[in-house]
Amino acid sequence: MFARPFRVKSNTVIKGSDRRKLKADISAAFPSLSADELSELVPNKEELNVVKIYAHKGDAVTLFVLHKNPLFFELEKRLYPTVYVLWRYPALLPTFRTWSPVLQKLIGGADLMLPGVVVSSSGLPDVKRGDCCAVTVVSNRAPVAVGTAAVSSAEMHSLGMKGRGVCVLHTYMDNLCPSGKQLDIKKSSYKKLSKFLQTMQQQHNLVRVKELTKGVESIVEVDWKHSELRSFNVPEGKGSEAAPVQDGGEGETPYYPPEITTLYSVSSRLEPLFLDANKRKGTILQPAEVRHIVTEYVKKNELVDENNKNYVTINPTLCDCLLEKSEYQDVESLKWDDLFSRTLGRMQECYQVVFPGQAPIKKKGHIEPIDISVASRGSNKKVTLIKNLEVYGLDPAVVATALQRRVQASSVLQPIPGSKDKVLVQIQGNQIHQVGNLLLDHYQIPHKYIQGLEKAPKGGKKK
C-alpha cells in the first residue's frame, strides 16, 4: 500500500475526545496491550497528529503519528499497527516467518506467498482469513511487514502451502517510514544522560565516567573491545532501528566466515589431573591450555624420566586417568606426545564458533560440516542437496539464489525433519563443483568443513 509515494490531504493535532476514542479503539483491536502500554503508545500530554492521506491506488488512509513516527494506520475503519509499534511489542500480532531475500520483494509491493513461509517446529500461527498478522525474517524477530491473512491456517495446510499467504499492507522501508530518527533521552527510561552513563558504567562496564569539572561528567574511557559494542551495527536505509538484511546475490552484503576452534572439556575421569590447576569437571579448555596444565603437573611432581627426558614416569594419578586396565602392570612411562594425545582423547571434544562482531558460541561435540550430496528424483534426474549452512552463518535462501544465478537452474528450500530452524537447499543437476566453488572461493569456508566435494563430476560439468 505504501510501496509508492502517497498524497497528504490534511495533518492536524488530535483533539482530546478523539485521543480518548483512539485509545479505546486500540484497546478493543489489541486487547493484549496493558493500560500502561496504551498510555505509552498514546500519551495524554504529548503531541499526536492525525494525518489523512491518499495512497497511490486511491485508498483513503488515516495515520496516527507521535513525534513524527507513525504508530497506527486506519483503512476502511480498521486499525493496523506499523512495524515501529511492533518492534516495541513484537507479540502483538500472530507472526509468519520468511527468508531475508523475500523482504525486498515485500518492500516492492509483493504479497507473502506460502512457499516463502518458514514453518517452525511449533507450526503455523492460528489465524482466520482476514486476520491482521505480521511477518518476520528468520534472522531477526523484529517484524518487517504488516498485512492480513489471505486464508486461514487450516486452508494453508490443505493448499499444500501454495498460493498467497499474507496480503501485505505495510513494510519496513516503504514510504511510510520516517527518513530519520532523533533520540530524546528525556523520553527514555533513563530520563537523564548522567543516569544513562552511570548504568553503562556500573552494569555493563562499557565506559568509565569521571567528574573532571564540578557538575560536569566526562567519558574518560571506552571499552571498545566489549562484546556489546563490537556486535553493534549501524542500520542502513531509511529506517534507523532495524538491522540490514542479507542480499539475494553474491556481494552486496559481505560475508565473513566464522573462526572455528576445537576445545576440550575436563571429564570426571581426568579431574584429578587438573585439580592442581583448579580446573574441575566441565571446564572447557584450549588444546594449548591442556598441554600447559599437563606439563606443569609433570614438572611439579618430578615425573620426567631422568635417563630419557622424552618419557614421563607414570604415577598413580596418571595411571588412573590415562591407562587402560590391561596396561596397569606393564606400562611404566609414556612419551610426551602419547601423554598429550591420551589426555585429549579422554576429554570431551567441544568447539567454539566466533562470528565477526559477536560473542563466542561454545557447543559440545563435533561441529557439523556443510553436507553436499546428490540424489535422484524421478526419471533418473539428479538434484544436489546442501544442508547445515546455518551452522556457518549462511542463509540457505541467499545461497540458493546465488547458485541459481551461477548455474541457471531452479532451486527449492525444504525443512529438514527433526531439525529446528534448519532447511535443505535442493538445486537441479549435479552441481557439486559449482557449490564447492561458491563455498570455498566466495564464502571462504575451509575445505575441512565441507563434506561431499569428492562426488563432483570430473571436469566440473553438469549432469
PDB file of C-alpha atoms in Angstrom, residues 232-385:
ATOM      1  CA  PHE A 232      26.643  -3.244  17.183  1.00  0.00           C
ATOM      2  CA  ASN A 233      25.952  -2.442  13.526  1.00  0.00           C
ATOM      3  CA  VAL A 234      24.709   0.892  12.198  1.00  0.00           C
ATOM      4  CA  PRO A 235      21.486   0.110  10.316  1.00  0.00           C
ATOM      5  CA  GLU A 236      21.254   1.078   6.673  1.00  0.00           C
ATOM      6  CA  GLY A 237      18.396   2.534   4.657  1.00  0.00           C
ATOM      7  CA  LYS A 238      15.618   4.955   5.555  1.00  0.00           C
ATOM      8  CA  GLY A 239      14.731   3.460   8.920  1.00  0.00           C
ATOM      9  CA  SER A 240      17.073   3.595  11.869  1.00  0.00           C
ATOM     10  CA  GLU A 241      16.035   0.718  14.109  1.00  0.00           C
ATOM     11  CA  ALA A 242      16.289  -2.444  12.020  1.00  0.00           C
ATOM     12  CA  ALA A 243      19.360  -4.382  11.041  1.00  0.00           C
ATOM     13  CA  PRO A 244      20.311  -4.649   7.364  1.00  0.00           C
ATOM     14  CA  VAL A 245      19.339  -7.896   5.669  1.00  0.00           C
ATOM     15  CA  GLN A 246      21.391 -10.202   3.522  1.00  0.00           C
ATOM     16  CA  ASP A 247      21.017  -9.718  -0.207  1.00  0.00           C
ATOM     17  CA  GLY A 248      19.969 -12.416  -2.618  1.00  0.00           C
ATOM     18  CA  GLY A 249      23.141 -12.213  -4.654  1.00  0.00           C
ATOM     19  CA  GLU A 250      26.807 -12.722  -4.017  1.00  0.00           C
ATOM     20  CA  GLY A 251      28.469  -9.495  -2.985  1.00  0.00           C
ATOM     21  CA  GLU A 252      26.319  -6.626  -1.738  1.00  0.00           C
ATOM     22  CA  THR A 253      26.412  -7.753   1.911  1.00  0.00           C
ATOM     23  CA  PRO A 254      29.920  -9.017   2.795  1.00  0.00           C
ATOM     24  CA  TYR A 255      30.115 -12.431   4.409  1.00  0.00           C
ATOM     25  CA  TYR A 256      32.945 -13.240   6.762  1.00  0.00           C
ATOM     26  CA  PRO A 257      33.450 -16.922   7.697  1.00  0.00           C
ATOM     27  CA  PRO A 258      33.426 -17.722  11.402  1.00  0.00           C
ATOM     28  CA  GLU A 259      36.566 -18.589  13.340  1.00  0.00           C
ATOM     29  CA  ILE A 260      36.190 -22.198  14.486  1.00  0.00           C
ATOM     30  CA  THR A 261      38.307 -23.599  17.326  1.00  0.00           C
ATOM     31  CA  THR A 262      38.368 -27.141  18.705  1.00  0.00           C
ATOM     32  CA  LEU A 263      38.111 -27.178  22.506  1.00  0.00           C
ATOM     33  CA  TYR A 264      38.166 -29.867  25.173  1.00  0.00           C
ATOM     34  CA  SER A 265      36.102 -30.309  28.325  1.00  0.00           C
ATOM     35  CA  VAL A 266      37.547 -31.855  31.503  1.00  0.00           C
ATOM     36  CA  SER A 267      35.918 -35.261  32.100  1.00  0.00           C
ATOM     37  CA  SER A 268      35.251 -36.783  35.521  1.00  0.00           C
ATOM     38  CA  ARG A 269      37.993 -39.368  34.923  1.00  0.00           C
ATOM     39  CA  LEU A 270      40.603 -36.679  34.247  1.00  0.00           C
ATOM     40  CA  GLU A 271      39.533 -34.293  37.018  1.00  0.00           C
ATOM     41  CA  PRO A 272      42.334 -35.427  39.434  1.00  0.00           C
ATOM     42  CA  LEU A 273      44.925 -34.491  36.799  1.00  0.00           C
ATOM     43  CA  PHE A 274      43.532 -30.940  36.535  1.00  0.00           C
ATOM     44  CA  LEU A 275      42.792 -30.216  40.197  1.00  0.00           C
ATOM     45  CA  ASP A 276      46.149 -28.522  40.814  1.00  0.00           C
ATOM     46  CA  ALA A 277      45.226 -26.017  38.102  1.00  0.00           C
ATOM     47  CA  ASN A 278      41.789 -25.552  39.730  1.00  0.00           C
ATOM     48  CA  LYS A 279      40.051 -26.935  36.633  1.00  0.00           C
ATOM     49  CA  ARG A 280      37.144 -29.144  37.545  1.00  0.00           C
ATOM     50  CA  LYS A 281      34.789 -31.362  35.581  1.00  0.00           C
ATOM     51  CA  GLY A 282      33.123 -29.481  32.727  1.00  0.00           C
ATOM     52  CA  THR A 283      35.807 -26.786  32.392  1.00  0.00           C
ATOM     53  CA  ILE A 284      36.376 -26.020  28.695  1.00  0.00           C
ATOM     54  CA  LEU A 285      39.989 -25.505  27.626  1.00  0.00           C
ATOM     55  CA  GLN A 286      42.035 -24.717  24.548  1.00  0.00           C
ATOM     56  CA  PRO A 287      44.411 -27.531  23.432  1.00  0.00           C
ATOM     57  CA  ALA A 288      47.377 -25.323  24.349  1.00  0.00           C
ATOM     58  CA  GLU A 289      45.955 -24.878  27.864  1.00  0.00           C
ATOM     59  CA  VAL A 290      45.646 -28.648  28.239  1.00  0.00           C
ATOM     60  CA  ARG A 291      49.283 -29.170  27.216  1.00  0.00           C
ATOM     61  CA  HIS A 292      50.421 -26.442  29.632  1.00  0.00           C
ATOM     62  CA  ILE A 293      48.479 -27.875  32.583  1.00  0.00           C
ATOM     63  CA  VAL A 294      49.719 -31.422  31.939  1.00  0.00           C
ATOM     64  CA  THR A 295      53.309 -30.196  31.524  1.00  0.00           C
ATOM     65  CA  GLU A 296      53.148 -28.247  34.790  1.00  0.00           C
ATOM     66  CA  TYR A 297      51.698 -31.291  36.571  1.00  0.00           C
ATOM     67  CA  VAL A 298      54.562 -33.491  35.331  1.00  0.00           C
ATOM     68  CA  LYS A 299      57.210 -30.957  36.359  1.00  0.00           C
ATOM     69  CA  LYS A 300      55.644 -30.286  39.757  1.00  0.00           C
ATOM     70  CA  ASN A 301      55.565 -33.999  40.575  1.00  0.00           C
ATOM     71  CA  GLU A 302      59.071 -34.580  39.097  1.00  0.00           C
ATOM     72  CA  LEU A 303      57.853 -37.243  36.677  1.00  0.00           C
ATOM     73  CA  VAL A 304      60.272 -36.553  33.816  1.00  0.00           C
ATOM     74  CA  ASP A 305      62.376 -39.676  33.277  1.00  0.00           C
ATOM     75  CA  GLU A 306      65.922 -38.879  34.433  1.00  0.00           C
ATOM     76  CA  ASN A 307      67.515 -41.240  31.906  1.00  0.00           C
ATOM     77  CA  ASN A 308      65.425 -40.135  28.910  1.00  0.00           C
ATOM     78  CA  LYS A 309      63.638 -36.780  29.082  1.00  0.00           C
ATOM     79  CA  ASN A 310      61.390 -37.776  26.175  1.00  0.00           C
ATOM     80  CA  TYR A 311      59.500 -40.019  28.592  1.00  0.00           C
ATOM     81  CA  VAL A 312      57.239 -39.295  31.572  1.00  0.00           C
ATOM     82  CA  THR A 313      57.029 -41.696  34.510  1.00  0.00           C
ATOM     83  CA  ILE A 314      53.505 -42.890  35.289  1.00  0.00           C
ATOM     84  CA  ASN A 315      52.368 -42.196  38.856  1.00  0.00           C
ATOM     85  CA  PRO A 316      49.060 -43.449  40.376  1.00  0.00           C
ATOM     86  CA  THR A 317      47.091 -40.389  39.180  1.00  0.00           C
ATOM     87  CA  LEU A 318      48.317 -40.693  35.576  1.00  0.00           C
ATOM     88  CA  CYS A 319      47.705 -44.427  35.742  1.00  0.00           C
ATOM     89  CA  ASP A 320      44.041 -43.963  36.738  1.00  0.00           C
ATOM     90  CA  CYS A 321      43.495 -41.133  34.273  1.00  0.00           C
ATOM     91  CA  LEU A 322      45.299 -42.324  31.139  1.00  0.00           C
ATOM     92  CA  LEU A 323      45.983 -46.060  31.164  1.00  0.00           C
ATOM     93  CA  GLU A 324      43.715 -48.947  30.251  1.00  0.00           C
ATOM     94  CA  LYS A 325      43.296 -51.665  32.892  1.00  0.00           C
ATOM     95  CA  SER A 326      45.314 -54.066  30.764  1.00  0.00           C
ATOM     96  CA  GLU A 327      48.245 -51.603  30.895  1.00  0.00           C
ATOM     97  CA  TYR A 328      48.372 -51.132  34.670  1.00  0.00           C
ATOM     98  CA  GLN A 329      51.087 -53.728  35.255  1.00  0.00           C
ATOM     99  CA  ASP A 330      53.133 -53.226  32.089  1.00  0.00           C
ATOM    100  CA  VAL A 331      53.285 -49.507  31.242  1.00  0.00           C
ATOM    101  CA  GLU A 332      55.607 -47.538  33.485  1.00  0.00           C
ATOM    102  CA  SER A 333      56.210 -44.493  31.274  1.00  0.00           C
ATOM    103  CA  LEU A 334      54.825 -42.665  28.218  1.00  0.00           C
ATOM    104  CA  LYS A 335      56.309 -40.399  25.591  1.00  0.00           C
ATOM    105  CA  TRP A 336      55.272 -36.769  25.868  1.00  0.00           C
ATOM    106  CA  ASP A 337      53.233 -36.906  22.620  1.00  0.00           C
ATOM    107  CA  ASP A 338      51.464 -40.062  23.775  1.00  0.00           C
ATOM    108  CA  LEU A 339      50.761 -38.406  27.122  1.00  0.00           C
ATOM    109  CA  PHE A 340      49.140 -35.390  25.454  1.00  0.00           C
ATOM    110  CA  SER A 341      47.171 -37.418  22.899  1.00  0.00           C
ATOM    111  CA  ARG A 342      45.808 -39.753  25.589  1.00  0.00           C
ATOM    112  CA  THR A 343      44.781 -36.754  27.685  1.00  0.00           C
ATOM    113  CA  LEU A 344      42.925 -35.082  24.804  1.00  0.00           C
ATOM    114  CA  GLY A 345      41.424 -38.418  23.758  1.00  0.00           C
ATOM    115  CA  ARG A 346      39.826 -38.869  27.182  1.00  0.00           C
ATOM    116  CA  MET A 347      38.355 -35.363  27.251  1.00  0.00           C
ATOM    117  CA  GLN A 348      35.032 -34.419  25.718  1.00  0.00           C
ATOM    118  CA  GLU A 349      35.536 -32.589  22.442  1.00  0.00           C
ATOM    119  CA  CYS A 350      33.816 -29.231  22.055  1.00  0.00           C
ATOM    120  CA  TYR A 351      34.054 -26.386  19.590  1.00  0.00           C
ATOM    121  CA  GLN A 352      33.848 -22.620  19.608  1.00  0.00           C
ATOM    122  CA  VAL A 353      32.414 -20.551  16.759  1.00  0.00           C
ATOM    123  CA  VAL A 354      33.108 -16.819  16.618  1.00  0.00           C
ATOM    124  CA  PHE A 355      31.290 -14.712  14.037  1.00  0.00           C
ATOM    125  CA  PRO A 356      32.744 -11.219  13.450  1.00  0.00           C
ATOM    126  CA  GLY A 357      31.354  -8.754  15.979  1.00  0.00           C
ATOM    127  CA  GLN A 358      29.531 -11.424  18.005  1.00  0.00           C
ATOM    128  CA  ALA A 359      30.150 -13.200  21.285  1.00  0.00           C
ATOM    129  CA  PRO A 360      31.743 -16.674  21.024  1.00  0.00           C
ATOM    130  CA  ILE A 361      29.384 -19.663  20.812  1.00  0.00           C
ATOM    131  CA  LYS A 362      30.585 -22.839  22.567  1.00  0.00           C
ATOM    132  CA  LYS A 363      28.963 -26.233  21.996  1.00  0.00           C
ATOM    133  CA  LYS A 364      29.749 -29.829  22.897  1.00  0.00           C
ATOM    134  CA  GLY A 365      30.653 -32.435  20.290  1.00  0.00           C
ATOM    135  CA  HIS A 366      31.967 -32.033  16.742  1.00  0.00           C
ATOM    136  CA  ILE A 367      30.859 -29.177  14.506  1.00  0.00           C
ATOM    137  CA  GLU A 368      28.659 -30.439  11.684  1.00  0.00           C
ATOM    138  CA  PRO A 369      30.240 -29.950   8.250  1.00  0.00           C
ATOM    139  CA  ILE A 370      28.289 -28.485   5.357  1.00  0.00           C
ATOM    140  CA  ASP A 371      26.981 -31.641   3.709  1.00  0.00           C
ATOM    141  CA  ILE A 372      26.659 -31.846  -0.093  1.00  0.00           C
ATOM    142  CA  SER A 373      25.081 -34.888  -1.723  1.00  0.00           C
ATOM    143  CA  VAL A 374      23.428 -35.936  -4.985  1.00  0.00           C
ATOM    144  CA  ALA A 375      20.080 -37.736  -5.202  1.00  0.00           C
ATOM    145  CA  SER A 376      17.798 -38.976  -7.973  1.00  0.00           C
ATOM    146  CA  ARG A 377      14.352 -37.513  -8.431  1.00  0.00           C
ATOM    147  CA  GLY A 378      12.178 -39.385 -10.940  1.00  0.00           C
ATOM    148  CA  SER A 379      13.313 -40.476 -14.425  1.00  0.00           C
ATOM    149  CA  ASN A 380      16.856 -40.611 -13.062  1.00  0.00           C
ATOM    150  CA  LYS A 381      17.105 -36.808 -12.842  1.00  0.00           C
ATOM    151  CA  LYS A 382      19.837 -35.622 -10.498  1.00  0.00           C
ATOM    152  CA  VAL A 383      19.466 -32.985  -7.790  1.00  0.00           C
ATOM    153  CA  THR A 384      22.117 -31.567  -5.463  1.00  0.00           C
ATOM    154  CA  LEU A 385      21.255 -31.293  -1.759  1.00  0.00           C
TER     155      LEU A 385
END
